[in-house]
XYZ file of C-alpha atoms in Angstrom:
167
model
C -32.133 83.503 -73.459
C -34.937 81.720 -75.300
C -35.730 79.329 -72.475
C -34.264 76.308 -74.277
C -32.000 75.617 -71.308
C -35.111 74.780 -69.309
C -35.486 71.579 -71.323
C -33.200 69.003 -69.815
C -32.896 65.218 -69.854
C -32.546 65.325 -66.074
C -35.677 66.014 -64.064
C -35.263 69.038 -61.850
C -32.210 70.400 -63.677
C -33.962 73.685 -64.467
C -34.912 74.085 -60.810
C -31.330 73.357 -59.743
C -30.011 75.926 -62.221
C -32.523 78.470 -60.956
C -31.465 77.840 -57.349
C -27.800 78.167 -58.258
C -28.268 81.456 -60.109
C -30.402 82.976 -57.362
C -27.958 82.047 -54.594
C -26.857 85.259 -52.881
C -23.214 84.912 -53.935
C -23.729 83.615 -57.507
C -23.674 86.973 -59.268
C -20.929 88.222 -56.962
C -18.646 85.423 -58.146
C -19.384 85.899 -61.850
C -17.080 88.333 -63.620
C -16.887 87.967 -67.405
C -14.270 90.726 -67.789
C -11.751 89.125 -65.421
C -10.354 85.608 -65.856
C -11.473 83.266 -63.112
C -7.928 82.474 -61.953
C -5.424 85.318 -62.038
C -1.876 85.749 -60.750
C -3.055 86.762 -57.272
C -5.114 83.579 -57.073
C -1.918 81.587 -57.588
C -0.364 83.417 -54.637
C -3.459 82.516 -52.605
C -3.092 78.910 -53.772
C 0.453 78.858 -52.371
C -0.954 80.253 -49.121
C -3.602 77.529 -49.111
C -0.815 74.962 -49.532
C 0.999 76.399 -46.520
C -2.245 76.233 -44.538
C -2.691 72.615 -45.644
C 0.827 71.838 -44.385
C -0.083 73.423 -41.049
C -3.312 71.418 -40.961
C -1.318 68.244 -41.463
C 0.663 69.130 -38.334
C -2.595 69.423 -36.386
C -3.423 65.824 -37.249
C 0.133 64.448 -36.966
C 0.553 61.871 -34.190
C 3.698 63.656 -32.964
C 3.832 67.450 -32.947
C 6.771 68.968 -34.846
C 9.009 71.644 -33.401
C 7.073 74.840 -32.801
C 9.483 76.729 -35.065
C 8.246 74.693 -38.045
C 4.661 75.726 -37.406
C 5.606 79.329 -36.694
C 7.604 79.516 -39.942
C 4.742 78.109 -42.013
C 2.216 80.390 -40.308
C 4.436 83.438 -40.784
C 4.901 82.660 -44.483
C 1.134 82.215 -44.960
C 0.397 85.460 -43.117
C 3.066 87.381 -45.073
C 1.662 86.158 -48.382
C -1.769 87.415 -47.310
C -0.648 90.959 -48.074
C 1.098 89.942 -51.280
C -1.941 88.486 -53.046
C -3.965 91.694 -52.705
C -1.027 93.759 -53.919
C -0.568 91.453 -56.942
C -4.303 91.619 -57.742
C -4.312 95.413 -57.729
C -0.988 95.735 -59.548
C -1.966 93.349 -62.372
C -5.594 94.541 -62.425
C -6.820 90.993 -62.008
C -8.829 91.708 -58.872
C -12.044 89.693 -58.874
C -14.846 88.719 -56.524
C -13.655 85.128 -56.812
C -10.130 86.092 -55.736
C -11.423 88.122 -52.805
C -13.595 85.211 -51.690
C -10.755 82.697 -52.147
C -8.484 84.933 -50.052
C -11.109 85.345 -47.334
C -11.757 81.600 -47.069
C -8.023 80.886 -46.941
C -7.718 83.423 -44.112
C -10.564 81.741 -42.236
C -8.991 78.314 -42.647
C -5.628 79.658 -41.455
C -7.274 81.039 -38.317
C -8.990 77.707 -37.698
C -5.771 75.731 -38.115
C -3.797 78.142 -35.926
C -6.385 77.918 -33.165
C -6.193 74.108 -33.319
C -2.391 74.227 -33.158
C -2.439 76.510 -30.124
C -4.783 74.035 -28.458
C -2.656 71.007 -29.464
C 0.503 72.624 -28.080
C -1.355 73.189 -24.776
C -0.854 76.955 -24.940
C -4.569 77.573 -24.385
C -7.640 75.595 -23.466
C -10.095 74.090 -25.909
C -12.022 77.374 -25.836
C -9.444 78.835 -28.260
C -10.878 76.632 -31.008
C -14.036 78.760 -30.824
C -12.088 81.685 -32.307
C -11.275 79.544 -35.325
C -14.899 78.514 -35.671
C -16.239 82.093 -35.770
C -16.143 82.425 -39.578
C -17.825 79.079 -40.081
C -20.518 79.962 -37.549
C -21.067 83.220 -39.406
C -21.463 81.354 -42.722
C -23.880 78.871 -41.138
C -25.871 81.770 -39.683
C -25.934 83.399 -43.116
C -27.236 80.213 -44.715
C -29.989 80.060 -42.098
C -30.752 83.752 -42.623
C -31.050 83.369 -46.402
C -33.313 80.362 -45.931
C -35.556 82.524 -43.742
C -35.631 85.224 -46.442
C -37.198 82.722 -48.867
C -40.829 83.454 -47.930
C -40.583 87.227 -48.327
C -41.514 89.439 -51.243
C -38.642 90.061 -53.683
C -38.263 93.652 -52.479
C -38.126 92.660 -48.790
C -35.715 89.818 -49.553
C -33.423 92.143 -51.533
C -33.444 94.659 -48.698
C -32.547 91.971 -46.146
C -29.804 90.505 -48.362
C -28.324 93.954 -48.875
C -28.392 94.635 -45.161
C -26.729 91.279 -44.447
C -23.994 91.828 -47.056
C -23.181 95.283 -45.726
C -22.889 93.962 -42.196
C -20.624 91.111 -43.309
C -17.979 93.375 -44.783
């Protein structure tokens, strides 16, 4: 890199690029040896479509039969095991795919908690279980913002500690 990418017609573009490349998950999501969208990611995309169909039922004015929601949820949960198997079998496992899978899982949990609430099977407190992942991400964003004023070594140590605790 000769620094020529720091010259940009847009003011602040170099700063934005620097922020993007120093984000804690930037390097984790970059994998030049693995294509960005492999066969397992397509399985996860199908799962995301099933979750989207479930989410539509949350917002529908009239709730469908519970068997419809259970069938969609079961299919999405069953495919959760398939995408990891496909990634390992085809050797297309990537950080992007793992992240995509994890976020789809979190969204499924959120939608299921909303459906349980809408069907009056539990109180509104059940929605908190679906919000746990998003609260964790928000806490992580706050944590990384707090790391900003530390020395690079301290910040790296804290980031490493946070990543290990987050699985």
